[in-house]
Every structure is written in C-alpha cells, then in structure tokens.
XYZ file of C-alpha atoms in Angstrom:
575
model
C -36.011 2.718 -8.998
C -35.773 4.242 -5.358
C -32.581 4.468 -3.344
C -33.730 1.779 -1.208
C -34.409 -0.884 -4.079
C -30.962 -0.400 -5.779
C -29.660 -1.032 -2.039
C -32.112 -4.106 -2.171
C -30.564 -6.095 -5.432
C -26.686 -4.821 -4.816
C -27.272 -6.544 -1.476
C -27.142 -5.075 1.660
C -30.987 -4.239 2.381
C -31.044 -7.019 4.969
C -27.716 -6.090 6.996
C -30.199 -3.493 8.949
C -30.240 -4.111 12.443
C -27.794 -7.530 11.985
C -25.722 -8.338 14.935
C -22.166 -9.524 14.811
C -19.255 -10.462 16.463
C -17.121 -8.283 14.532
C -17.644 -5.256 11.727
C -14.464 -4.355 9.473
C -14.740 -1.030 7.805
C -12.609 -1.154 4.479
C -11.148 -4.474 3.144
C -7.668 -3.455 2.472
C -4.966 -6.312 2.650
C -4.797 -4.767 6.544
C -8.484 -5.596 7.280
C -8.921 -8.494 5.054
C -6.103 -10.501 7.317
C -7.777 -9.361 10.426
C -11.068 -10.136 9.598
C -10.026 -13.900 8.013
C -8.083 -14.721 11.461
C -11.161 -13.451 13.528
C -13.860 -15.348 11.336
C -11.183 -18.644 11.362
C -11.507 -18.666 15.089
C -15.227 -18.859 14.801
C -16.372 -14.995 15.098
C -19.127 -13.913 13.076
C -17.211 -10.928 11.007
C -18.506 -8.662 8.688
C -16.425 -6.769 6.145
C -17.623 -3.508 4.430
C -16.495 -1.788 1.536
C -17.815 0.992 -0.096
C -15.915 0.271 -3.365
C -17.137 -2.277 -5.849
C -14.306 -5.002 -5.141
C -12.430 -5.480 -2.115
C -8.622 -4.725 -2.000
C -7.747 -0.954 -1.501
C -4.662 -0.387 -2.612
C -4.149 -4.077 -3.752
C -7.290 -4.168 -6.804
C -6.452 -4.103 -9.844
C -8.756 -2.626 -12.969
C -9.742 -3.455 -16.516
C -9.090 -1.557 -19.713
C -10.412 -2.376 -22.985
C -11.042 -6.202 -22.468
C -7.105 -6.668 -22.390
C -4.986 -5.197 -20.148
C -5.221 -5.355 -16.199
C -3.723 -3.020 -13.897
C -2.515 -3.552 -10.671
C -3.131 -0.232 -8.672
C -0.316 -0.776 -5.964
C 0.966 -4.428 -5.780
C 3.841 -3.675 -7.606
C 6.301 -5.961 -6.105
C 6.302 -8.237 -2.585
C 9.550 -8.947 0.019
C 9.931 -11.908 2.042
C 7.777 -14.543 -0.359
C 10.215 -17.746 0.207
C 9.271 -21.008 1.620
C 9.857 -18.850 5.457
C 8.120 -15.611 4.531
C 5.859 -13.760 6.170
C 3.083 -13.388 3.309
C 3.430 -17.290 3.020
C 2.822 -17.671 6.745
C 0.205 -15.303 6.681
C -1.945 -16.988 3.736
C -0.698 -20.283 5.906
C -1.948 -19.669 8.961
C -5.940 -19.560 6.779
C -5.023 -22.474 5.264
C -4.677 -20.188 1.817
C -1.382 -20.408 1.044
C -1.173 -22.736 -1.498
C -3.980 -20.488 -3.885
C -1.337 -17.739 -4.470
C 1.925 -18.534 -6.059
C 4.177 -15.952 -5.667
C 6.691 -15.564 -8.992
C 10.663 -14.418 -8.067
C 12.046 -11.657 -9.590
C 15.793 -11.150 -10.695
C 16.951 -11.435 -7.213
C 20.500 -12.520 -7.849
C 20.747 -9.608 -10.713
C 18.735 -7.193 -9.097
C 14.861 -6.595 -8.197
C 15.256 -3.107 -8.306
C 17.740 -0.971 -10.788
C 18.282 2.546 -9.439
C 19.526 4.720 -11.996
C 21.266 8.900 -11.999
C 23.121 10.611 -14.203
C 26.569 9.404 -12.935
C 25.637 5.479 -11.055
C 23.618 2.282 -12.028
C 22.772 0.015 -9.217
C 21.447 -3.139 -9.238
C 19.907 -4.196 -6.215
C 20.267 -7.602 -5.151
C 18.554 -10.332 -2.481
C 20.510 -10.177 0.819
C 22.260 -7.546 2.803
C 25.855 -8.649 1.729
C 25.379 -8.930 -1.665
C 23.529 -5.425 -1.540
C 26.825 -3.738 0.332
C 28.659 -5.263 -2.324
C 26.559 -3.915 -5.130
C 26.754 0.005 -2.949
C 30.842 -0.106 -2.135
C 31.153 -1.140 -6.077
C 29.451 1.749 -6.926
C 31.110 4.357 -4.349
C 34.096 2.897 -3.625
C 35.587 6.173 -1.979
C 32.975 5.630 0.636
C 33.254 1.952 1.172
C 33.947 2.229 4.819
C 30.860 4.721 5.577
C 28.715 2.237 3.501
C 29.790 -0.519 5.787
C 28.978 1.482 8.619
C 24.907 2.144 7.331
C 24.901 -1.750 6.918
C 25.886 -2.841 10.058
C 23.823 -0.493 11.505
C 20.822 -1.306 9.135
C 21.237 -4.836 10.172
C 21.626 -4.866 13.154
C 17.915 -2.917 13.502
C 16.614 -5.030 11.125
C 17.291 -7.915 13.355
C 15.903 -5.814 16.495
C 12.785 -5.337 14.367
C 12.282 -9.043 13.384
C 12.990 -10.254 17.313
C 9.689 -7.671 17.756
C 7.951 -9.079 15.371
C 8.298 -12.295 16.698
C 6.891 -11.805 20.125
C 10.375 -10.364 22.015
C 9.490 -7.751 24.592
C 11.116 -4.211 23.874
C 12.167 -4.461 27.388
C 14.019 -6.863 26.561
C 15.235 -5.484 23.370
C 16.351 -2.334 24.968
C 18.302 -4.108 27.894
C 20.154 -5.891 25.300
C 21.123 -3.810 22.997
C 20.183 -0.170 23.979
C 22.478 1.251 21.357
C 20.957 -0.420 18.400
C 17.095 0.328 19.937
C 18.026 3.883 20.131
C 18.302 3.900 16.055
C 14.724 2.889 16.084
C 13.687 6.559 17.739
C 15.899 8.520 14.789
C 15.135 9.166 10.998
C 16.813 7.757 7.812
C 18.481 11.024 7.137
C 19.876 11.217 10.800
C 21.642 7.627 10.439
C 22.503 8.892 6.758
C 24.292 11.950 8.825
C 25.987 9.846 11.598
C 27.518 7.580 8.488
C 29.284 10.505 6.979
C 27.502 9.518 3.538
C 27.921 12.071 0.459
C 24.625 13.811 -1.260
C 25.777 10.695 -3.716
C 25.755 7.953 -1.251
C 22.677 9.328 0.580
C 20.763 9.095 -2.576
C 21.672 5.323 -3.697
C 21.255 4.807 -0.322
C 17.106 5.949 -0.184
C 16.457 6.128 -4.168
C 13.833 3.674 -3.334
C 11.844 6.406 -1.125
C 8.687 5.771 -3.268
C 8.110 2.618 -1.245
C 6.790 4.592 2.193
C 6.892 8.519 -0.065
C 9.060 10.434 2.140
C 12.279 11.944 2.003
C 15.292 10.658 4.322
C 14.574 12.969 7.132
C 10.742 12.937 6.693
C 10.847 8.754 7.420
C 12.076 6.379 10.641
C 15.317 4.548 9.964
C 13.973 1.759 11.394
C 10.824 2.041 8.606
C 12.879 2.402 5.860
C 15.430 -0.885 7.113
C 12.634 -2.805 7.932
C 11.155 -2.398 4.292
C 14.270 -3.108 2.565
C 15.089 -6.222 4.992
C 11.603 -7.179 3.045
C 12.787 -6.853 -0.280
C 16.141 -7.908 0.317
C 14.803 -11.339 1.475
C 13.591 -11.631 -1.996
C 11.381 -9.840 -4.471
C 8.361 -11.028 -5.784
C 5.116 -10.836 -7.747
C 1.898 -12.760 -7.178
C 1.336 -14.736 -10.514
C -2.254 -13.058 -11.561
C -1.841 -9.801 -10.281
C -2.577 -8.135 -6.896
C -6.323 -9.554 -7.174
C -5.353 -12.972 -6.449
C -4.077 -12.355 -2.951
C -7.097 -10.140 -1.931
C -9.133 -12.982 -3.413
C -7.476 -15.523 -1.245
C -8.351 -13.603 1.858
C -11.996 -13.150 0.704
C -12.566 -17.026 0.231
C -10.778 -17.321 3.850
C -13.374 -15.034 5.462
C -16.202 -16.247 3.346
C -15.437 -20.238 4.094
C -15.108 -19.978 7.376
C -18.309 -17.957 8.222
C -17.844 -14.170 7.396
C -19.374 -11.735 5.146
C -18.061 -9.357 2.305
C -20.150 -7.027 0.917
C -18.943 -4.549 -1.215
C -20.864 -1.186 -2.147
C -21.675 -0.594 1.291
C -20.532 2.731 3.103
C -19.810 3.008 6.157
C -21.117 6.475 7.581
C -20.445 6.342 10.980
C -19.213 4.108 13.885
C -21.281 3.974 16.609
C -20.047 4.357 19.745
C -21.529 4.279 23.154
C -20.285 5.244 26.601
C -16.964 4.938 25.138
C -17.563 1.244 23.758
C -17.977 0.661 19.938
C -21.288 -1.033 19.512
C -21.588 -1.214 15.537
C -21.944 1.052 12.215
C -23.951 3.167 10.363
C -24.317 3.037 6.489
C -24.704 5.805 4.336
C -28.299 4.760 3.783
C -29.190 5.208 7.402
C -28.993 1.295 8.377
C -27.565 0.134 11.163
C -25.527 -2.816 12.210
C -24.311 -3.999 15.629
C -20.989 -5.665 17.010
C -19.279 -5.373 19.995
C -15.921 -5.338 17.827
C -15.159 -2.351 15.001
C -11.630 -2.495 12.978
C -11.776 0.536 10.698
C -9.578 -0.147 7.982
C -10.482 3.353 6.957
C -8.187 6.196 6.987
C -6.816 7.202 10.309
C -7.894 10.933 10.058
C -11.335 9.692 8.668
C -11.724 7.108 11.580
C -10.989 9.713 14.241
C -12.418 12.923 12.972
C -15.150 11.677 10.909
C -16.389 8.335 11.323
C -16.349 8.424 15.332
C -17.071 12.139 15.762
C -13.817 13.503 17.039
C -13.647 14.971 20.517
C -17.182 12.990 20.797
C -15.188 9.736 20.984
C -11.442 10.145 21.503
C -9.480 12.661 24.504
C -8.946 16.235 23.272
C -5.272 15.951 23.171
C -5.285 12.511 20.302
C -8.037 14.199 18.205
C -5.733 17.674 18.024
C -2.932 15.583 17.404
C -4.690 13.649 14.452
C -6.526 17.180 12.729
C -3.034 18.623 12.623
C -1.148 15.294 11.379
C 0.790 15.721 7.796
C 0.416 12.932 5.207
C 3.031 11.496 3.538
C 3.653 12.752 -0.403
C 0.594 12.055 -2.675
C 1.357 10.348 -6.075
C 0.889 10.785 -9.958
C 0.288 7.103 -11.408
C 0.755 6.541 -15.221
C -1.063 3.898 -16.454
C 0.243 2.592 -20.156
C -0.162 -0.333 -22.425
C 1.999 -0.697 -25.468
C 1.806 -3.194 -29.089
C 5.102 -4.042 -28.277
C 7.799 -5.433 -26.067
C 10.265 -3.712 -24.153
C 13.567 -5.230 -24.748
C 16.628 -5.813 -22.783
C 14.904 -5.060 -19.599
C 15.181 -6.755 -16.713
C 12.829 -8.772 -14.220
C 13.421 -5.576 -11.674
C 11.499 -2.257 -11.198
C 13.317 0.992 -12.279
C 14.168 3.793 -9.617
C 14.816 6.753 -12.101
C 16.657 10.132 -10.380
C 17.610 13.079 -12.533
C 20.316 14.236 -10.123
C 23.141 12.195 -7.481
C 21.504 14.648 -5.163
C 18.042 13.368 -4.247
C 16.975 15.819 -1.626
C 18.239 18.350 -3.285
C 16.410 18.124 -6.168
C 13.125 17.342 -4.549
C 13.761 20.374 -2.149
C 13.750 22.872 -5.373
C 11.101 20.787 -7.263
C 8.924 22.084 -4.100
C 10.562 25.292 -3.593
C 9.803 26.798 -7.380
C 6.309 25.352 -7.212
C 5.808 26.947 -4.086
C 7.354 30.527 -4.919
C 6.447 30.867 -8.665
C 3.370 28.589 -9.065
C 5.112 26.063 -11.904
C 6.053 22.465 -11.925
C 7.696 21.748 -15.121
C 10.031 18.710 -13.969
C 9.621 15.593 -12.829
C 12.975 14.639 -10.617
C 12.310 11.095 -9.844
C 10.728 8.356 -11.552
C 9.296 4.570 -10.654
C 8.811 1.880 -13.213
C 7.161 -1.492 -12.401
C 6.369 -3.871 -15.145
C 3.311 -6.162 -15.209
C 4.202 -7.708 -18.677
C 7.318 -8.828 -17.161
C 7.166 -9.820 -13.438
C 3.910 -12.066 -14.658
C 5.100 -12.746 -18.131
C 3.270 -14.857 -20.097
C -0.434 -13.731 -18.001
C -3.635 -13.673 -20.047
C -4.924 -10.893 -18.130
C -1.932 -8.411 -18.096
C -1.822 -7.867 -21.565
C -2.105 -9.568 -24.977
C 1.077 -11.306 -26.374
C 3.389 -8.849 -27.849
C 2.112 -5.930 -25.934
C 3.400 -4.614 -22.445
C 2.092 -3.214 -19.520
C 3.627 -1.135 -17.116
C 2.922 1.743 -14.632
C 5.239 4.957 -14.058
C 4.618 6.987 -10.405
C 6.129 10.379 -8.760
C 5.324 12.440 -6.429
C 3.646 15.530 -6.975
C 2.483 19.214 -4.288
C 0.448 18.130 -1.819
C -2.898 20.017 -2.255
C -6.011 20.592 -3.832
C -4.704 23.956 -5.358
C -2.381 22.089 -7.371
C -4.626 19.843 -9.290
C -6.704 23.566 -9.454
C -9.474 22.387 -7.329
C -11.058 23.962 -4.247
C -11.886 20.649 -2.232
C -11.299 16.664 -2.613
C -13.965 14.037 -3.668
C -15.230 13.152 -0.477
C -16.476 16.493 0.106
C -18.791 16.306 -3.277
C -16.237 18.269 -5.612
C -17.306 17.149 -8.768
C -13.419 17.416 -10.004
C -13.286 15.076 -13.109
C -14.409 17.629 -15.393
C -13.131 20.551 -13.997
C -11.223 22.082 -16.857
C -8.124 23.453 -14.725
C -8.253 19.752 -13.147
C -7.921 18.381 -16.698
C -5.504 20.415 -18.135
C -3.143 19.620 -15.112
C -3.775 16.307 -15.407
C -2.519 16.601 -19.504
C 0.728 18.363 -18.390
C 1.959 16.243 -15.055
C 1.445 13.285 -17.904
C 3.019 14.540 -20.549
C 6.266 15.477 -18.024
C 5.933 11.866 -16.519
C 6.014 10.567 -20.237
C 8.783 12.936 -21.270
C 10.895 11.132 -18.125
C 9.751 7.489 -18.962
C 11.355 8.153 -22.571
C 14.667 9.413 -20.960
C 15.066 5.716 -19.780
C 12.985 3.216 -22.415
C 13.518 5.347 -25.454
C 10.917 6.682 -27.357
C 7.191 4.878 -26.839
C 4.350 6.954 -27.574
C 3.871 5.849 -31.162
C 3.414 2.518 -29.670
C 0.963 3.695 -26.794
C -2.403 1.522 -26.855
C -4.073 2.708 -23.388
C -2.248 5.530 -21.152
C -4.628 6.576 -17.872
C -3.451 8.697 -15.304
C -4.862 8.987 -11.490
C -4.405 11.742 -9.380
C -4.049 11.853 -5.534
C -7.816 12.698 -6.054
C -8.215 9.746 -7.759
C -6.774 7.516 -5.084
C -9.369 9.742 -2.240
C -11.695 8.891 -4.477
C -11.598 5.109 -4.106
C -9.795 4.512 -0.904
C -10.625 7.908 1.088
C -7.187 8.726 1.826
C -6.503 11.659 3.657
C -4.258 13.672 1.231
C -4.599 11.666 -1.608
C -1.558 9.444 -0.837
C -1.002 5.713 -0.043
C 1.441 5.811 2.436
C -0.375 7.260 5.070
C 0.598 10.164 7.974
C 3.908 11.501 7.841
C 3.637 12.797 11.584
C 0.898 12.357 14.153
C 2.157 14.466 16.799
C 5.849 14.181 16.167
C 7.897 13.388 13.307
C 7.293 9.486 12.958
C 5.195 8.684 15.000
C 1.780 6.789 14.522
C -0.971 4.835 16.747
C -0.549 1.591 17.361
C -3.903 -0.828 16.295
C -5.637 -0.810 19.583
C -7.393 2.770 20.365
C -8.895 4.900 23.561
C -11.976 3.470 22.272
C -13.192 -0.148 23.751
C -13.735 -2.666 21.387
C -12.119 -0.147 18.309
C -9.531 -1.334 17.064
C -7.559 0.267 13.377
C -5.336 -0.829 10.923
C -3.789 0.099 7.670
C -0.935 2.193 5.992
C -0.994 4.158 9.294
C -0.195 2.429 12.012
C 2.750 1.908 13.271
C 3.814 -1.163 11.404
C 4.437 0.933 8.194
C 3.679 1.188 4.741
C 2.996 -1.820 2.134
C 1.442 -4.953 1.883
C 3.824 -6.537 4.162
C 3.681 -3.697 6.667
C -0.108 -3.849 6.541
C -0.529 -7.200 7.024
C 1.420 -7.561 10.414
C -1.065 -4.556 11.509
C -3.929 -7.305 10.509
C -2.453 -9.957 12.452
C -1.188 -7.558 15.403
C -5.319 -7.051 15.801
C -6.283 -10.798 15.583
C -3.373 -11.548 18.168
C -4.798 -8.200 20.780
C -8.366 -9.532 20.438
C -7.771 -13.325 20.713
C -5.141 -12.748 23.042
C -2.295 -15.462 21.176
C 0.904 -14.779 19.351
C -0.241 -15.221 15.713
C 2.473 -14.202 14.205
C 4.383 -16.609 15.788
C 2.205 -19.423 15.907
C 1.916 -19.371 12.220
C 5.693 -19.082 11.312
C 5.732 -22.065 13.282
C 2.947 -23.750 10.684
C 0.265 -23.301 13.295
C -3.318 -23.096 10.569
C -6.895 -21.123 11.885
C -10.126 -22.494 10.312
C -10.602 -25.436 8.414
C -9.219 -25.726 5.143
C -11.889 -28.397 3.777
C -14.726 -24.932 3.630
C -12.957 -23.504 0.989
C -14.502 -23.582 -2.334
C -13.018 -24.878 -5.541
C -11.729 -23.177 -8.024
C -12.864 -23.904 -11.456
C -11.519 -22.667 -14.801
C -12.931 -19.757 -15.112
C -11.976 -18.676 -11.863
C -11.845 -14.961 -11.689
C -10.253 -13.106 -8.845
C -11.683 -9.966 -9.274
C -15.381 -11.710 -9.273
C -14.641 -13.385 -5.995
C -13.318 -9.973 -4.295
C -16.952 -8.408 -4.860
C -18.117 -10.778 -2.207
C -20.921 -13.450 -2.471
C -23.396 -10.868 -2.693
C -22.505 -9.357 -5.603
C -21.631 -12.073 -7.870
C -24.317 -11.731 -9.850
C -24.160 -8.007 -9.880
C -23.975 -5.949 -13.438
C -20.768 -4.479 -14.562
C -17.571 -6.617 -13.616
C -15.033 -5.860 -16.535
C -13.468 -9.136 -17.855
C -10.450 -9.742 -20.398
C -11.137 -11.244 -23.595
C-alpha cells in the first residue's frame, strides 16, 4: 500500500485543493473554541491535527483495557453556574454535555506540603489568607499585603477580560495596573515575605512551570483567582470536553480530521491563503489560526524572515521556554486512603527557589541529577471516583510531574523528535528515563507510603515525549518563558493578514482556562463582537438542535478522531 492510499482510507485524500473559510492548525482546547465559534457563525472551518485524536494537552490515553489517563486536565478553576468554561461550552450550546465534578473546595483543592507547613488551599481569596496567616502567623501582616494586592489585579484582570479598555484601567487605578508589568517574585519582594512565605505563597508553580521571578504576577494571580473560584474535574476525563467542542464544530458545519500534518502555511504577499500537508496537498482559506507552537508557527511553518519583520522572527529564535516536565504515569490494585479530593504540591525544602536553584546548579557543574525537589500529585481515581474508564474498582490512578534540565543532552540525545531522532530506543535515553522514575517514585513514597508492590501500570513521558505529540518547542506545556523580554508574549492577531495564533503562548497564559480565552479572543478579532461578554451574558452561537445524540456507548475519545476517522483501526477502548 502506497503513501497516497493509506492517506486515501485515513481520510484526507480529498481535502487537496478544498477551499474554506477558515483552516485551524492543531486542535488544542485553544483552537477547538476558536474554530467552534467561527463554524457557529456559519464559516466553513477546517481543523487539522496531525495526532490521532484531537485535544493536545487535554487527550487522554488507554492502558491495558482499564485505566485512562488524562495527559494534562488535571484539575479546572472557575466551573460554577457563572464560570467561564460553562460560558464557553454555553455560548455553542454544549454546556450541558460536560458536567464538571467539585473538588474539596471548602477543605482544600490543593494540599501543599514541606518539611515544616501543611496548607490546605481553599475556594475564595479570604478563606485562602486565612488558611496562609494560620500557617505563618509571624508574617500575617505581609500576607495581607500579597492579598490585597493579588486581588486587587485579579479584579483589574477580570474588568479586561470582560471588554474594559486598559485605558481605562490604567486611568483608574494606575497603581494596581503597574503590578501587571512586574513578576511574582518582585511583588513577593515588595511584601517583605520570608524564603518560607515566598514558597507557600508559589508552591503551586507547576501550573504555568516557572519560578517566582521567571513568571508575571499578574499570570500567576490570574490562575489562582481560577482555582480559587472553585476547583474542578470534568466527570469522564479531559476527553469529554475536547469531545464537546468537536461535536460543536462538526454540527454546525466544520471539519476535524485528525492524522493530517500540517507542513506549511501558505502565505502570499503577506496574506495567509491556506496550508500545505506533509503529503504535498494543498488547501485554501483566507483565514489560518495555528494552534501550533509559537516558535514552530513563526520559524517553521511560515518560513521566518519570509513571512514576519526581521526584528519578531529574532525575537522568537532566541525566546526561552518555560521548564519541560517528567510525567509519571501509575495505576495501582488498591486504594489510597485518607486522601483527600485535592491535588498534592510536594516541596522538600521551605525554600523553593533555593532548592530549585542548586537542583540546576549541580546538574549544570557536575553533570548529576539525583533529587527530585518538588513534586505534583493529581488523582484520577478520586476527582472522578466511581468512573468506568479511570480505573477498575479497587484500583487507583494517579499521575506524579516535576520539572527536569531543559535540553536534549539531558535525556542523552543529540536532537528532539521532530527533527527524525529516533530517541525511544536510544539506550542513554532509556536508562535516564529508568533513573528520573525511579527518583520521582522514591519522592511519591515520601508522601503515600510505600506503593510499588502494588504498581499495575507505571509509564513515564519525557519532554520528548510531549514534542513528540504536540510539537512543543522545548518539550514543555507551558509555553515561552520570554519572547523578547522577561514575560512577554504575542497577542493572537499577527503581522501576517488573515493569521491569526493561539495556545499556551499567547498572552492569555497557561491552562485550559487561559487557552480558551485566547480561542474566544480570535473568534471576537475576526467577527468583530465581544464574545466573551456576550456569552457570560447567556448569549448561544449555532443551533443547538444539529448536535447529535449521544447513545450509550458514547465514547469521547471516538468522537475526538473526527467523522473521518470513526471507522479507522486502532482506537483503544476500556473493558
């Protein structure tokens, strides 16, 4: 069988020389919400993924018939009757096909532990500065300082969000909109906050991977504003929502296909005019949203200096990416007891920086990494207790992260996946692979207790793992660390006409929530209208009669392989 048959029954023989209204490269939660809005007001979209299901970061995978893994939904802010995910999946007329389940957000969501403090963090910002002062109550004042100030940009933020002009913002309250220009570790500083404080403070740095004075303070606020409005899980895994946005786009008229790379984005006098795929065809739209990595989009995709000024395509070869991640994978025959509904935020020190900065400092002088200073638990089996397709009764499922060198040298590699390294069997990849696990492992037992006796499935991926499947510049999820200067990133429209981009880095941050504003930040630019708004307000796009039903078998990964593929060979199922 040639090339060009396989191409024939996975689907996409007859996209050659198609015309749209719109082409999305990458259906990440970013461009799946971009691409439903545009298709809802009556565009012709096409979404292209060169993965076999659609979800970046949010898909989930199968092991052994049992156990499904959610590779980065691990928890979701703001999911109440007024959140913005609920808007969001609203405003397609979606909203009610993803229930979202609470977690323990009057005892804590999130339980950051070190050797000398437990916190439990709660829903809202008074009960968390409660929570903070009981834990450092010598510092009590300088925590109420962080909070006011934390709130106050919060609120800034959300007034943005909502359609407020940063004129405006700035004329009103210049002082507050000046914290949105500084870093976490500089508003950290101005409070006067001990190594101690500082590290309750940002122990939940694995959210956006960056270290207090690597990150915005108005990032980091804005993300735990999200939580702190509630934390939540979508019953069924991260699938489900991806597969709510796929039935969206499909029902009201646009096109998923899945195993199709994008190769290039054609671009013409300075005006996107469509895409090339890997296997030389070509499609045609006046409107391209790569949901593709930045650096990819600029330097590879659209050729560089070929598309974009000199100055913006420097400034993007020479950006830094945020810190690339180890995840552990692991399934037990047991449950974890006395747990509860909250993710775990492990430190080995009260001095977070500190200990990162020498992690880094004896890897980079003598060549070892033999600790692992901080630790992140999130538990399927408990957040969707009960689920069929997290794991068998009595079992658990759970995933343990940290961050890691950047680098291929690390992982003992010369180059990354997308340039053909064939690094899966590379012996020096392997063996680091063993180690980094077995450290990760050691760490996980300092907290649960002893568990590999009762270890069923462990998988770990790599930061190569992650370019692998989502093409991410540096192997990490969160995106560019600087673009230019420290914190800064493009907004979603580019120099480009009729190019727009969105994902984990833009400028609306990191995580599903952060991603999903950049989605609807493009719909609103292109149709010109205030989505966001319009939807909090209960405003819906498309007509919710299209959508299909939903029969028993329903299965979420299935759906996010687009229409297609449904009939394609090789979708893992549980039981």
């Amino acid at each position: 069988m040639n090339a060009r048959t396989r191409e024939h029954k996975r689907g996409a023989q007859d996209l050659d020389g198609r015309h749209f209204d719109a082409i999305v490269v990458g259906s990440g939660i970013g461009g799946l919400v971009g691409a439903g809005y545009l298709a809802a007001d009556g565009r012709r979209v096409l979404v292209l993924e060169q993965h076999d299901v659609a979800g970046g970061n949010a898909h989930v995978f199968r092991r052994r018939r049992k156990y499904e893994f959610d590779v980065g939904t691990h928890y979701l802010g703001d999911c109440g009757e007024d959140g913005l995910l609920p808007a969001v999946l609203n405003g397609l007329g979606v909203r009610d096909r993803v229930s979202f389940r609470p977690m323990d957000n009057e005892g804590g969501f999130d339980r950051i532990i070190t050797p000398t403090a437990t916190v439990d963090v709660p829903a809202g910002w008074e009960a968390y500065r409660t929570r903070l002062k009981h834990a450092l109550p010598a510092e009590a004042d300088r925590i109420d300082r962080f909070i006011d100030l934390a709130t106050a940009v919060a609120g800034a933020s959300r007034a943005g969000l909502m359609g407020e002009s940063m004129v405006e913002l700035f004329r009103r309250s210049p002082g507050t909109m000046r914290w949105t220009r500084r870093t976490l570790g500089m508003a950290l500083d101005h409070c006067e906050l001990s190594p101690k404080g500082r590290t309750l403070l940002a122990a939940q740095a694995g959210n956006y991977g960056a270290m207090p004075d690597g990150i915005g303070f108005a990032e980091h606020v804005n993300i735990m504003d999200h939580y702190l409005r509630g934390a939540y899980y979508p019953e069924g895994g991260g699938q489900t929502l991806v597969a709510a946005f796929v039935e969206a786009l499909e029902s009201y008229g646009g096109e998923l296909r899945t195993r199709s790379e994008v190769r290039r984005i054609l671009i013409d006098d300075g005006r996107a005019t469509g895409v090339e795929l890997a296997d030389g065809q070509q499609v045609f739209a006046p409107l391209v949203v790569s949901n593709a990595d930045y650096r990819r989009t600029v330097l590879d995709l659209c050729g560089g200096e070929a598309a974009f000024p000199a100055d913006l395509v420097a400034r993007t070869r020479g950006a830094t990416m945020r810190s690339a991640v180890v995840a552990v994978y692991v399934a037990l025959d047991t449950e974890l007891e006395g747990l509860p509904n909250a993710n775990i935020w492990w430190h080995d020190s009260d001095d977070m920086e500190y200990a990162h900065a020498s992690v880094q400092e004896r890897y980079e002088r003598d060549g070892v990494f033999d600790r692992v200073p901080q630790l992140a638990f999130s538990f399927a089996s408990l957040k969707d207790s009960g689920s069929s397709a997290v794991c068998p009764p009595g079992h658990s499922n759970f995933q343990l992260m940290t961050g890691c060198p950047p680098g291929y040298e690390f992982w003992g590699v010369g180059a990354g996946p997308v340039d053909g390294e064939p690094y899966r069997r590379s012996p020096a990849y392997l063996a680091r692979k063993r180690e980094v696990t077995e450290l990760i492992l050691d760490a996980a037992e300092k907290v649960l207790g002893p568990i590999r006796d009762r270890i069923t499935h462990v998988e770990t991926a790599t930061p190569l793992t992650n370019e692998r499947y989502i093409r991410a510049s540096g192997g990490t999820p969160y995106g560019m660390a600087s673009w230019g200067s420290e914190g800064r990133r493009p907004d979603v429209r580019t120099d480009v006409e009729g190019l727009y981009v969105v994902g984990q880095n833009v400028r609306y941050g990191s995580g599903v929530g952060g991603v999903a504003t950049g989605g609807m930040a493009v719909a609103s630019q292109v149709l010109d209208r205030p989505l966001l708004a319009e939807v909090y307000a209960g405003t819906v796009l498309g007509d919710p009669s299209r959508l299909p039903e939903r029969r028993a078998d329903w299965d979420p990964l299935l759906v996010s392989r687009g229409r297609a593929r449904h009939g394609a060979k090789g979708l893992a199922r549980i039981g």
